[in-house]
Coordinates of C-alpha atoms in Angstrom, one line a residue:
X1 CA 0.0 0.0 0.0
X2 CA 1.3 3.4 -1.4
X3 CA 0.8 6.0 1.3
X4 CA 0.7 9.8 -0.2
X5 CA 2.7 12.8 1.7
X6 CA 2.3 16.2 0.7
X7 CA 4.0 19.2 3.1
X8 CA 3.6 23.3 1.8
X9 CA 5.7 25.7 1.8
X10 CA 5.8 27.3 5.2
X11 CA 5.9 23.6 6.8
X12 CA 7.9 20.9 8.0
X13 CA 7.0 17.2 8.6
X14 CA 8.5 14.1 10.3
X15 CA 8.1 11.0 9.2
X16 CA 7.6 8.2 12.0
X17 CA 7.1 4.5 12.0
X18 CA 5.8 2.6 15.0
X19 CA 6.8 6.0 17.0
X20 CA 10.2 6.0 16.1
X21 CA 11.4 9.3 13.7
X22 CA 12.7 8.0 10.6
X23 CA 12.2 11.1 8.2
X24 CA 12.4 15.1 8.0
X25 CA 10.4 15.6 5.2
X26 CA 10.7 19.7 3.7
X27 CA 8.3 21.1 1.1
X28 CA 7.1 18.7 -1.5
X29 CA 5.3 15.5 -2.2
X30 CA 6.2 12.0 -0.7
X31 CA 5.0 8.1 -1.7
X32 CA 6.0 5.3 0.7
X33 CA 5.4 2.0 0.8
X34 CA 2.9 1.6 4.1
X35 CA 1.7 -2.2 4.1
X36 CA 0.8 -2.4 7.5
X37 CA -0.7 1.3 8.2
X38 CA 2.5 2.6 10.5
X39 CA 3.7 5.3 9.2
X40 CA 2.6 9.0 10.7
X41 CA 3.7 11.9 10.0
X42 CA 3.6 15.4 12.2
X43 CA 3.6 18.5 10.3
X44 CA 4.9 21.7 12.2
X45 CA 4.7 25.3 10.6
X46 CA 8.0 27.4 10.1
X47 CA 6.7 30.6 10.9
X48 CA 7.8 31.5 14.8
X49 CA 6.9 27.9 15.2
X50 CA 8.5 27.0 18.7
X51 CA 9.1 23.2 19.1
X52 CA 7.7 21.7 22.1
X53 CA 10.2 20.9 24.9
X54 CA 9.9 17.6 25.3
X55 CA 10.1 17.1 21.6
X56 CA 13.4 19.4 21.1
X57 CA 14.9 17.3 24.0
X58 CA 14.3 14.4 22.3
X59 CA 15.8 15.7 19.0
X60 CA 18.6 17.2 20.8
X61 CA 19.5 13.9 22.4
X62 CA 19.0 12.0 19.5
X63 CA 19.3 13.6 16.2
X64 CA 21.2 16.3 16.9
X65 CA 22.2 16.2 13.1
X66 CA 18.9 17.2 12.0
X67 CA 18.4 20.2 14.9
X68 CA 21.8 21.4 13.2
X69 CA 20.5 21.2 10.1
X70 CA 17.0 21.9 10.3
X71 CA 16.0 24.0 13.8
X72 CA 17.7 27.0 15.1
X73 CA 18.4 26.3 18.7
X74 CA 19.0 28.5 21.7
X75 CA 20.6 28.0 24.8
X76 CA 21.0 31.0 27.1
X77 CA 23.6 30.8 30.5
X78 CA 22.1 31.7 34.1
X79 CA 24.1 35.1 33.2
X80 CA 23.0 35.3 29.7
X81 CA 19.7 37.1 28.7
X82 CA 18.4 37.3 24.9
X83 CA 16.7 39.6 22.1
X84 CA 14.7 37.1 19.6
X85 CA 13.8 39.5 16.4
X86 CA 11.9 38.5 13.8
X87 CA 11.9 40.0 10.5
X88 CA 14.1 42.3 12.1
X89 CA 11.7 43.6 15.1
X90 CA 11.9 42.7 18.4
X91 CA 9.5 40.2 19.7
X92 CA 10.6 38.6 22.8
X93 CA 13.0 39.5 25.5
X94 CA 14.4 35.8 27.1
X95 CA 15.6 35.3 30.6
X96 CA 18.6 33.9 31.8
X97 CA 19.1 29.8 31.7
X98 CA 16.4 30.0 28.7
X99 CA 16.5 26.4 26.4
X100 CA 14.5 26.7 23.3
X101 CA 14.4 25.0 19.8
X102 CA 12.6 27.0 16.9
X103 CA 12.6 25.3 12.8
X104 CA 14.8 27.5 10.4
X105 CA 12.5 29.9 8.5
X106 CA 14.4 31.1 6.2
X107 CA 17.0 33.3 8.4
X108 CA 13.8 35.8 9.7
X109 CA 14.9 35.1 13.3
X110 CA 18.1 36.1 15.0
X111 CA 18.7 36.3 18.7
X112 CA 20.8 38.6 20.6
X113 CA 22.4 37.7 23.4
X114 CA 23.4 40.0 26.4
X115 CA 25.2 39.6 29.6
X116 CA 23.1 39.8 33.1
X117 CA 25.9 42.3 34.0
X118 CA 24.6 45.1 31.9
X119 CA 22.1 46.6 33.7
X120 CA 21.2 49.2 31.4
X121 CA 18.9 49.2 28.4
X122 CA 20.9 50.1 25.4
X123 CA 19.7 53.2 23.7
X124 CA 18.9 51.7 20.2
X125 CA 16.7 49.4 22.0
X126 CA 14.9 52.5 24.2
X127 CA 14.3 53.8 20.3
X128 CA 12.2 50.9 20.7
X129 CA 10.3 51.9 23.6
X130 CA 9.7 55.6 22.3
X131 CA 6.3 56.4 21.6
X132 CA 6.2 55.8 18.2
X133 CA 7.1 52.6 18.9
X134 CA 4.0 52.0 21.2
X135 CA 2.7 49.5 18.9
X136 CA 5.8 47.2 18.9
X137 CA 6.2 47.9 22.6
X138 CA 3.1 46.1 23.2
X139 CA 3.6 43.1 21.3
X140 CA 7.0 42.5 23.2
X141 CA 6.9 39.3 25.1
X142 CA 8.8 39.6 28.4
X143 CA 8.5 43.1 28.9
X144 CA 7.9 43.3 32.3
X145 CA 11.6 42.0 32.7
X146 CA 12.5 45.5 31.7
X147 CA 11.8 48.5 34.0
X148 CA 11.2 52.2 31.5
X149 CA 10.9 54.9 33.8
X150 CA 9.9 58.5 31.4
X151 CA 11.5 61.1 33.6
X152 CA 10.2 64.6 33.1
X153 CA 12.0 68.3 32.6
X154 CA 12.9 69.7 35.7
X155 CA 12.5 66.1 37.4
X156 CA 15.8 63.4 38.3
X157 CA 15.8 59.7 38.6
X158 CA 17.7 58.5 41.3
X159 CA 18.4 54.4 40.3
X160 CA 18.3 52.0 43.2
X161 CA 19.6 48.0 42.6
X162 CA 18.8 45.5 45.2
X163 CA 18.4 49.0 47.5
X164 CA 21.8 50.7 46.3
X165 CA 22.0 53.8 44.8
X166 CA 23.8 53.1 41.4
X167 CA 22.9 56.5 39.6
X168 CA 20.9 60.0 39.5
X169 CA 19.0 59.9 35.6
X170 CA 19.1 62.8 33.9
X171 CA 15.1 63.6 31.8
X172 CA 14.2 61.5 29.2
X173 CA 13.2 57.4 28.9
X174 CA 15.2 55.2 30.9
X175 CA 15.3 51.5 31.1
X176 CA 17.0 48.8 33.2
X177 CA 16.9 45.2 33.0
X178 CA 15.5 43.4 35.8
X179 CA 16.8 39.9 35.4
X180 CA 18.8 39.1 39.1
X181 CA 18.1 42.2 40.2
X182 CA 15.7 44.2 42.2
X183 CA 15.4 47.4 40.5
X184 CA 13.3 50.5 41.6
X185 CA 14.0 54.3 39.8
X186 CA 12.6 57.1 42.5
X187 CA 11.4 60.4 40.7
X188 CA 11.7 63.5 42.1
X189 CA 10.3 66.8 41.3
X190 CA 13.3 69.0 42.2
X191 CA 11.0 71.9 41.9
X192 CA 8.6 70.6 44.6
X193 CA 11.3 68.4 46.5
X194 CA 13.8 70.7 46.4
X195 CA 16.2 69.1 49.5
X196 CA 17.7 66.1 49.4
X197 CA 15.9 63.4 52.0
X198 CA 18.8 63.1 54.8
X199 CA 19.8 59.4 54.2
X200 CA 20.3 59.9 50.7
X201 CA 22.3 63.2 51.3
X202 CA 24.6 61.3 53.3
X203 CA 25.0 58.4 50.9
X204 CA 26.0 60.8 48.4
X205 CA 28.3 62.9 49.7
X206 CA 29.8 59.6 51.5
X207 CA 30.1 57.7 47.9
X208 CA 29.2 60.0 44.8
X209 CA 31.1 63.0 45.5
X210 CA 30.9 64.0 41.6
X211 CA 27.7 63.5 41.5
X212 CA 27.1 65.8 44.2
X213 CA 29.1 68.7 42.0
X214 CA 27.0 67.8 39.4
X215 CA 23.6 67.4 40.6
X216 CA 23.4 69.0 44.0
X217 CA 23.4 72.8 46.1
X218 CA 26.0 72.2 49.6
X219 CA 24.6 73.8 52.0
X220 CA 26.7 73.5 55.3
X221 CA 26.3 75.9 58.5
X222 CA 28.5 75.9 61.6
X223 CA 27.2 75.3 65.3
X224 CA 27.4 79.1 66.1
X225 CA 25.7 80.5 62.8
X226 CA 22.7 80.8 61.6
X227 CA 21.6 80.7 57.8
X228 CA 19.1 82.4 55.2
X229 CA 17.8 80.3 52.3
X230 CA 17.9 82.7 48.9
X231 CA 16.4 81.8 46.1
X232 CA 16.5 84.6 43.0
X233 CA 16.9 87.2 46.1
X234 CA 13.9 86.2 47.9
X235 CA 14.1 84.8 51.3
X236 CA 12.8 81.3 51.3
X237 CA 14.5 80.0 54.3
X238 CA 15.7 80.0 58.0
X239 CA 18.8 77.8 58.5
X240 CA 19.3 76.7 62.4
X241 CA 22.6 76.2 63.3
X242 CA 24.4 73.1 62.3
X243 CA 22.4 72.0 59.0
X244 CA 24.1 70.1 56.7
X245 CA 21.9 68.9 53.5
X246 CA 22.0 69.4 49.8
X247 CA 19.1 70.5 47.3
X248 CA 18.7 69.5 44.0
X249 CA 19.6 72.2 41.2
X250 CA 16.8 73.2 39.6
X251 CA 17.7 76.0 37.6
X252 CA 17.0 78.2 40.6
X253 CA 19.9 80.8 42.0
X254 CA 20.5 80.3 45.6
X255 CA 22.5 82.2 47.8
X256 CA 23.0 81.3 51.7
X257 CA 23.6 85.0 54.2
X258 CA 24.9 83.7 57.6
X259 CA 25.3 85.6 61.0
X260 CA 26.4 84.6 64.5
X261 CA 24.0 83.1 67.0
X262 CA 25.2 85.3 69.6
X263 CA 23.2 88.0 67.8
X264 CA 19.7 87.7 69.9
X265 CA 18.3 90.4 68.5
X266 CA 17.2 90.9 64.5
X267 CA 18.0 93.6 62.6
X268 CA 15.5 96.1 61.5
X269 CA 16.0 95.0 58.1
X270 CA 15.5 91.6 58.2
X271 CA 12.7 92.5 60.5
X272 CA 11.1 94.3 57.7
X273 CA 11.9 91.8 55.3
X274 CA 10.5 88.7 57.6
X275 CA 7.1 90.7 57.8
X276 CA 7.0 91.4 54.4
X277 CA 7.3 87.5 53.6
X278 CA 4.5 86.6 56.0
X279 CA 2.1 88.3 53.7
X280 CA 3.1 86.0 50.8
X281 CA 1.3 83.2 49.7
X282 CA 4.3 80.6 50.1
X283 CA 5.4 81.8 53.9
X284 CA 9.3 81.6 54.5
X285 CA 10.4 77.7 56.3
X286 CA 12.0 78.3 59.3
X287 CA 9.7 80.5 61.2
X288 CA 10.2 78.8 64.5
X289 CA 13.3 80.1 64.4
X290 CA 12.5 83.8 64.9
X291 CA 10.2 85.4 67.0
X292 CA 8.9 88.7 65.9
X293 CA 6.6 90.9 68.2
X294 CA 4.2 93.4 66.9
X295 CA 3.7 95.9 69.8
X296 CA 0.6 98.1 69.3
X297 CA 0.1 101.6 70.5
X298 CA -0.3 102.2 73.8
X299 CA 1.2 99.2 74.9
X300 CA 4.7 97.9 76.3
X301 CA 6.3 94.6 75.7
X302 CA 7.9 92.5 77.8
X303 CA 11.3 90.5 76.5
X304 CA 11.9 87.6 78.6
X305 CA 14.9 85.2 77.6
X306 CA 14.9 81.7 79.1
X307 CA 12.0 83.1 81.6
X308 CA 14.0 85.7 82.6
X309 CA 12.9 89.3 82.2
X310 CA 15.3 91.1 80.2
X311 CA 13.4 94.8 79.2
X312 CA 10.3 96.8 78.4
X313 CA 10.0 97.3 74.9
X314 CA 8.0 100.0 73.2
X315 CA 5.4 99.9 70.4
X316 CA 6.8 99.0 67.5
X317 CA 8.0 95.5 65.4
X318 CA 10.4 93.6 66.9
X319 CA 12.4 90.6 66.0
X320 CA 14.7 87.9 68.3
X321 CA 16.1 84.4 66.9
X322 CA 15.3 81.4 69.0
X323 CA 18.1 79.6 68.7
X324 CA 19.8 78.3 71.4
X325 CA 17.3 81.0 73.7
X326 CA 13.9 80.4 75.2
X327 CA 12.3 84.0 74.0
X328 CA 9.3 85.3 74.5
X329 CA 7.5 89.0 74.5
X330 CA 4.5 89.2 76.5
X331 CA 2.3 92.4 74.9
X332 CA 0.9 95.0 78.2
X333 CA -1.8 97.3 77.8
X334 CA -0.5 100.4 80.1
X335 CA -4.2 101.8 79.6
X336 CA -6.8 101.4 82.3
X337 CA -8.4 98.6 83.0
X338 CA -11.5 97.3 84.6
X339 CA -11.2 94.3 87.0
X340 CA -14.8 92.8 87.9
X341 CA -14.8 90.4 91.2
X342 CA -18.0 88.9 91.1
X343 CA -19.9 86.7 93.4
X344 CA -17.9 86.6 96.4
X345 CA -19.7 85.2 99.2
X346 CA -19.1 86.7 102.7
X347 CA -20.3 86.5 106.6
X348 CA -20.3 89.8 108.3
X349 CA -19.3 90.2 112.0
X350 CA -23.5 89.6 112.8
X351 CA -23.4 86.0 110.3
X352 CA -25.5 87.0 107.8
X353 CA -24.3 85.6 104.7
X354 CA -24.0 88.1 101.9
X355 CA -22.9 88.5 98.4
X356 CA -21.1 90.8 97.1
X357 CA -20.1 92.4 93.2
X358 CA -16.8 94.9 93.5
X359 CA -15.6 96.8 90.5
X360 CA -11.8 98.4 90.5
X361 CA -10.3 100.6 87.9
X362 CA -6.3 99.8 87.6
X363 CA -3.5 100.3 85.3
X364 CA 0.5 99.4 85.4
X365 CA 2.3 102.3 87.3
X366 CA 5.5 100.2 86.6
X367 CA 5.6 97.3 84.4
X368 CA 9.4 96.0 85.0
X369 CA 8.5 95.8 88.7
X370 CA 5.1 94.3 88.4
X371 CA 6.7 91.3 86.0
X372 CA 10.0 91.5 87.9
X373 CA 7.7 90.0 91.6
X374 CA 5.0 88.4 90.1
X375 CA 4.5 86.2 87.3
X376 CA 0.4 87.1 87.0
X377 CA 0.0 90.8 88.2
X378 CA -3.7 90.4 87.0
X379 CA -4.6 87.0 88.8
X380 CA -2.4 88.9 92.1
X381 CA -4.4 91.8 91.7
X382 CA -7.5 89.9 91.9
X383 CA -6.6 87.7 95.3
X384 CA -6.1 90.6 96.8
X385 CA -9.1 92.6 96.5
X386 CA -10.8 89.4 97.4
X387 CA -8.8 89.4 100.5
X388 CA -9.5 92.9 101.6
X389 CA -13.1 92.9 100.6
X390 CA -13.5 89.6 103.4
X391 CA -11.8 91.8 105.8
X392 CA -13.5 94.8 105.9
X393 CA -17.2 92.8 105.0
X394 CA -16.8 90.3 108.0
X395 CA -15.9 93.1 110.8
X396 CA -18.9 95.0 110.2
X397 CA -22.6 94.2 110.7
X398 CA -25.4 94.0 108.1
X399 CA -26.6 97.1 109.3
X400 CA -23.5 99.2 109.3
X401 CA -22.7 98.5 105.8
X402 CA -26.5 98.5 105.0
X403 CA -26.1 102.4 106.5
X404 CA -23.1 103.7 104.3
X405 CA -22.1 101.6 101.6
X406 CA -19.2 104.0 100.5
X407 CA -17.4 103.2 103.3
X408 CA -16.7 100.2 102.1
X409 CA -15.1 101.4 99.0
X410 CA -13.2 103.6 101.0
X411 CA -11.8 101.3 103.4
X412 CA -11.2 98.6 100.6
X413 CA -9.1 100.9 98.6
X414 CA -7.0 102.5 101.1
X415 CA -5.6 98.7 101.9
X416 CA -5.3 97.8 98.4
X417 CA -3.4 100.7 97.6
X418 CA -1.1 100.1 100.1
X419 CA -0.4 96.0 99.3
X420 CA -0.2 97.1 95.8
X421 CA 1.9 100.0 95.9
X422 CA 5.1 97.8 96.1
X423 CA 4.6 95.7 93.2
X424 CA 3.8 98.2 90.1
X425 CA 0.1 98.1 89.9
X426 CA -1.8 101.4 90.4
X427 CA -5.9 100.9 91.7
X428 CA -7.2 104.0 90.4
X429 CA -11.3 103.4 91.8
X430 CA -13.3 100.6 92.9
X431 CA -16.6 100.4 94.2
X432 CA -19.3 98.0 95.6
X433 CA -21.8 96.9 92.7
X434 CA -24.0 95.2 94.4
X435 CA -24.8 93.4 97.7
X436 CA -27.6 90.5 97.2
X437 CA -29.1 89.5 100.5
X438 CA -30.1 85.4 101.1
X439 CA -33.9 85.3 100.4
X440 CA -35.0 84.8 104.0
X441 CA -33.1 87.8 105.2
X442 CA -35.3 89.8 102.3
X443 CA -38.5 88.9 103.9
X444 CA -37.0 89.6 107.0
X445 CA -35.8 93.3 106.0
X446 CA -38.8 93.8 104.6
X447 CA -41.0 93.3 107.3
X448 CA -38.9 95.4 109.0
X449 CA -38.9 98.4 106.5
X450 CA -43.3 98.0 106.7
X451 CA -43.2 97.8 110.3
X452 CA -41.2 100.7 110.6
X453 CA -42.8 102.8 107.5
X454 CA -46.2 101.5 109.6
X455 CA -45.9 103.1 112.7
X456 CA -44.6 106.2 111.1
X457 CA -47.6 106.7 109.3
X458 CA -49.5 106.3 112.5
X459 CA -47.6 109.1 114.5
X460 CA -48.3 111.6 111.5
X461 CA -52.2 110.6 111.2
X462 CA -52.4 111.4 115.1
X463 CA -50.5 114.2 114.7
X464 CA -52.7 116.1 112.0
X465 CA -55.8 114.9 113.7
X466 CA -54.3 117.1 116.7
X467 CA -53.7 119.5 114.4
X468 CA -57.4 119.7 112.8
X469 CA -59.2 119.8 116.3
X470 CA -57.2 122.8 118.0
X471 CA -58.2 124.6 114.5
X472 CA -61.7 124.1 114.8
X473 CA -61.9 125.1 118.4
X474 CA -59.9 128.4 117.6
X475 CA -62.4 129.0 114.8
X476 CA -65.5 128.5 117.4
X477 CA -63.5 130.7 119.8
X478 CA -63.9 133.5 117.3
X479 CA -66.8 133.1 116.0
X480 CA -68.7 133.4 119.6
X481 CA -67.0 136.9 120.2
X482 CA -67.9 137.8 116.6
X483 CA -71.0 137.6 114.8
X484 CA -69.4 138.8 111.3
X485 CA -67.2 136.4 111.0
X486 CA -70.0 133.6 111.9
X487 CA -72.3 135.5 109.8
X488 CA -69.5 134.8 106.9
X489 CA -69.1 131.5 108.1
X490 CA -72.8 130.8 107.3
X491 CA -72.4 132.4 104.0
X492 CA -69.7 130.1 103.5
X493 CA -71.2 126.8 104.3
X494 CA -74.7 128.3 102.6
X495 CA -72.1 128.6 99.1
X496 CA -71.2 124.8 99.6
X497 CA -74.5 123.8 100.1
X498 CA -75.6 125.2 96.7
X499 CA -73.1 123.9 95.1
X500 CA -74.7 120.1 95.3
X501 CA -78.0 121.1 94.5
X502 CA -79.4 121.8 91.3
X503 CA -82.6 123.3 92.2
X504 CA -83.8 125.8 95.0
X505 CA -87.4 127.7 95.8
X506 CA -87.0 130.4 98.1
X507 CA -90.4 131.9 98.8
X508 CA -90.5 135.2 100.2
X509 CA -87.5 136.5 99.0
X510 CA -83.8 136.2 100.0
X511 CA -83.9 138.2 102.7
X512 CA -85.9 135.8 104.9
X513 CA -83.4 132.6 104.0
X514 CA -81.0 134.5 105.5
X515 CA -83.0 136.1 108.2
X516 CA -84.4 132.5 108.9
X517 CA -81.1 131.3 109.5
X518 CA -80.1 134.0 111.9
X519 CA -83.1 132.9 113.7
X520 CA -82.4 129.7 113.8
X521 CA -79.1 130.3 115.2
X522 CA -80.1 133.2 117.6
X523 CA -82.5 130.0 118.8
X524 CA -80.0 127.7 118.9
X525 CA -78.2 130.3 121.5

């Protein structure tokens, strides 16, 4: 039996009896002789076609004269890595120890084989990673064995393998092979980040001191100095003493001013130049380092220097560094002030249980003295009227200070005055707001005050009653010696008579009303 073989172009086949290879059979048409139905054949394309493993070990171990002939194969070292191109583009990047067996097509597919030592992408194969290129980036097998970093203007790389900085990257693509190695590329905005993190400052200046010219601002101030940060003339920076770092250059002018530490006090200028920066949107770094003191009309300050008082300074700005000094300016208003000292609850000499609102008036006569013995004038002030106000409260009765409230005011200032005196505070008034009595003691007073207001009104109602009798018995003393003046008298209460009657009928004329009542009292006699 005649069996029939045909293989196209573009393929490969091998011939194999009772599963033994006995053929490579290329493009064309084949007849054997097949009497017992053994032969087989396998057909494999050319085209990128990779040969199964366990079939190119077999043909490896076995008929090694056909892979020489009819396969291309590659064997890669543990410190070997490959390019396979085909038709001349890149399609697979191979890691180290890599075994593979391909069939020849026609010399469409090369490999390139690199060391594991280089750990840099070589720049006609970046070409390949351009944009342009996005296309053939994307069908790249093994890519992810390849780190590309795209570092922007103004930006730097620094390259880190296995956690050692190897090198700083300038802008543009960048790529590094990742086969053995543990590869990481940090980007930094030097525009943003413009100082060096410490650790890699250190390794730097320890290792790369070239790369330090090259890449890096040195900014080093001694122990006793202090240092401003420039940057195109505009303060962007307060340096303590002792700082060491580096910042990236950025394209950026800086300049570094430096001045002793022993120098507590700013200059006006830099004063002036500190405020103006506090108004800008990007403040000045640092500020922890200065103190400045706006002092406001009116108003004193007080410079104490590792809480020590130091001197009274006047209204105005003012500026100290902080270095190496514990500074502060406490701001006094020299104007007068009100002190309330509510609610104090007192027992006067009698044990009535009152309370009482004082208000004082005071002002600093001398600030460095006041500061100088106390460390709260105010909150001194304020114990001590307390304390004089329970004196002169609880030695007097209710009634006495009931009777003449200003003398408490008196009293209480004259002893304030002099426990104050000595410590540069000046009471200039005070005075008793209020005193609120317990309710009982209300009702009680109050009973009092009608009781009292009572029996006054009885002694004048008795009095005026007195008054109204010895009248009307000195009227009707005179009127017996005088019959005019009763005659008017009778006129008089005739008048008030009429007045509440709107009708009267006299009959037989005037004369005999009036002669009638002259009668009447002549009868009455």
């Amino acid at each position: 039996m005649i069996k029939k073989i045909k293989i196209l172009q573009g393929q490969i086949g091998l011939l194999a009896k009772e599963s033994e290879f006995q053929k490579v059979l290329v493009a064309g048409e084949y007849r054997f002789y097949d009497w017992f139905n053994k032969l087989e054949v396998a057909v494999f394309y050319l085209d990128g076609y990779e040969i199964e493993t366990k079939l190119a070990e077999h043909l490896r171990q076995y008929y090694s004269s056909w892979v020489e002939r009819y396969c291309e194969d590659i064997q890669l070292a543990e410190d070997e890595m490959g390019l396979l191109y085909e038709h001349d583009l890149l399609v697979e990047i191979l890691p180290p120890a890599t075994r593979r067996l391909y069939w020849k097509n026609g010399g469409q597919r090369r490999i390139e084989v690199l060391n594991t030592a280089e750990q840099a992408v070589s720049p006609e194969l970046l070409a390949l990673f351009q944009p342009s290129k996005a296309r053939d980036q994307r069908n790249v097998k093994g890519q992810e064995n390849v780190l590309f970093v795209q570092i922007p203007a103004w930006h730097i790389g620094v390259l880190l393998i296995n956690g050692v900085v190897k090198q700083l990257l300038q802008p543009g693509l960048q790529g590094y092979w990742r086969f053995g190695h543990d590869v990481e590329i940090k980007v930094i905005d030097t525009r943003e980040h413009e100082q060096l993190e410490e650790d890699l400052a250190e390794y730097l200046r320890e290792h790369h001191r070239d790369w330090v010219e090259q890449y890096c601002d040195v900014i080093q101030i001694a122990d006793n100095e202090m240092g401003l940060l420039y940057e195109h003339d505009v303060l962007m920076e307060i340096l303590s003493p002792a700082t060491r770092c580096l910042y990236w250059k950025n394209g950026n002018p800086r300049r570094i001013a430096k001045f002793k530490t022993s120098e507590l006090e700013v200059s006006p200028e830099l004063v002036s130049l500190l405020t103006a920066s506090m108004s800008r949107k990007h403040s000045v770094k640092g500020w922890d380092s200065v103190l400045i003191a706006q002092i406001p009309a009116w108003h004193v300050g007080i410079l104490k220097v590792d809480g020590r008082v130091q001197e009274l300074l006047q209204p105005g700005i003012k500026g100290y560094w902080r270095v190496g000094y514990d500074v502060a300016v406490e701001i006094i208003d020299t104007r007068l002030q009100s002190l309330e000292v509510s609610g104090q609850e007192i027992l006067t000499r009698d044990k009535v249980n009152l309370r009482i609102n004082l208000s004082a008036n005071w002002r600093y006569h001398d600030v460095l003295m006041a500061y100088g013995q106390l460390s709260e004038p105010v909150a001194y002030l304020y114990r001590e009227l307390q304390f004089v106000l329970r004196e002169v409260v609880g030695t007097r009765s209710l009634d006495e200070l009931l009777e003449n409230k200003q003398v408490i005011d008196e009293l209480v200032s004259q002893q304030i005055q002099a426990v104050t005196q000595n410590f540069g505070l000046e009471v200039a008034s005070l005075g008793i707001k209020d005193i609120i009595l317990p309710g009982d003691m209300k009702a009680i007073l109050s009973q009092v005050v009608e009781a009292e207001k009572s029996a006054q009104a009885n002694v004048i109602r008795r009095r005026e009653e007195t008054a109204a009798t010895r009248s009307l018995l000195n009227t009707a003393k005179v009127m017996e010696n005088n019959p005019i003046a009763l005659r008017l008298k009778e006129l008089e209460t005739l008048e008030s008579i009429a007045e509440r009657i709107n009708q009267i009928s006299v009959y037989g004329g005037l004369d005999q009303v009036l002669n009638g009542l002259v009668h009447i009292k002549g009868e009455q006699k």
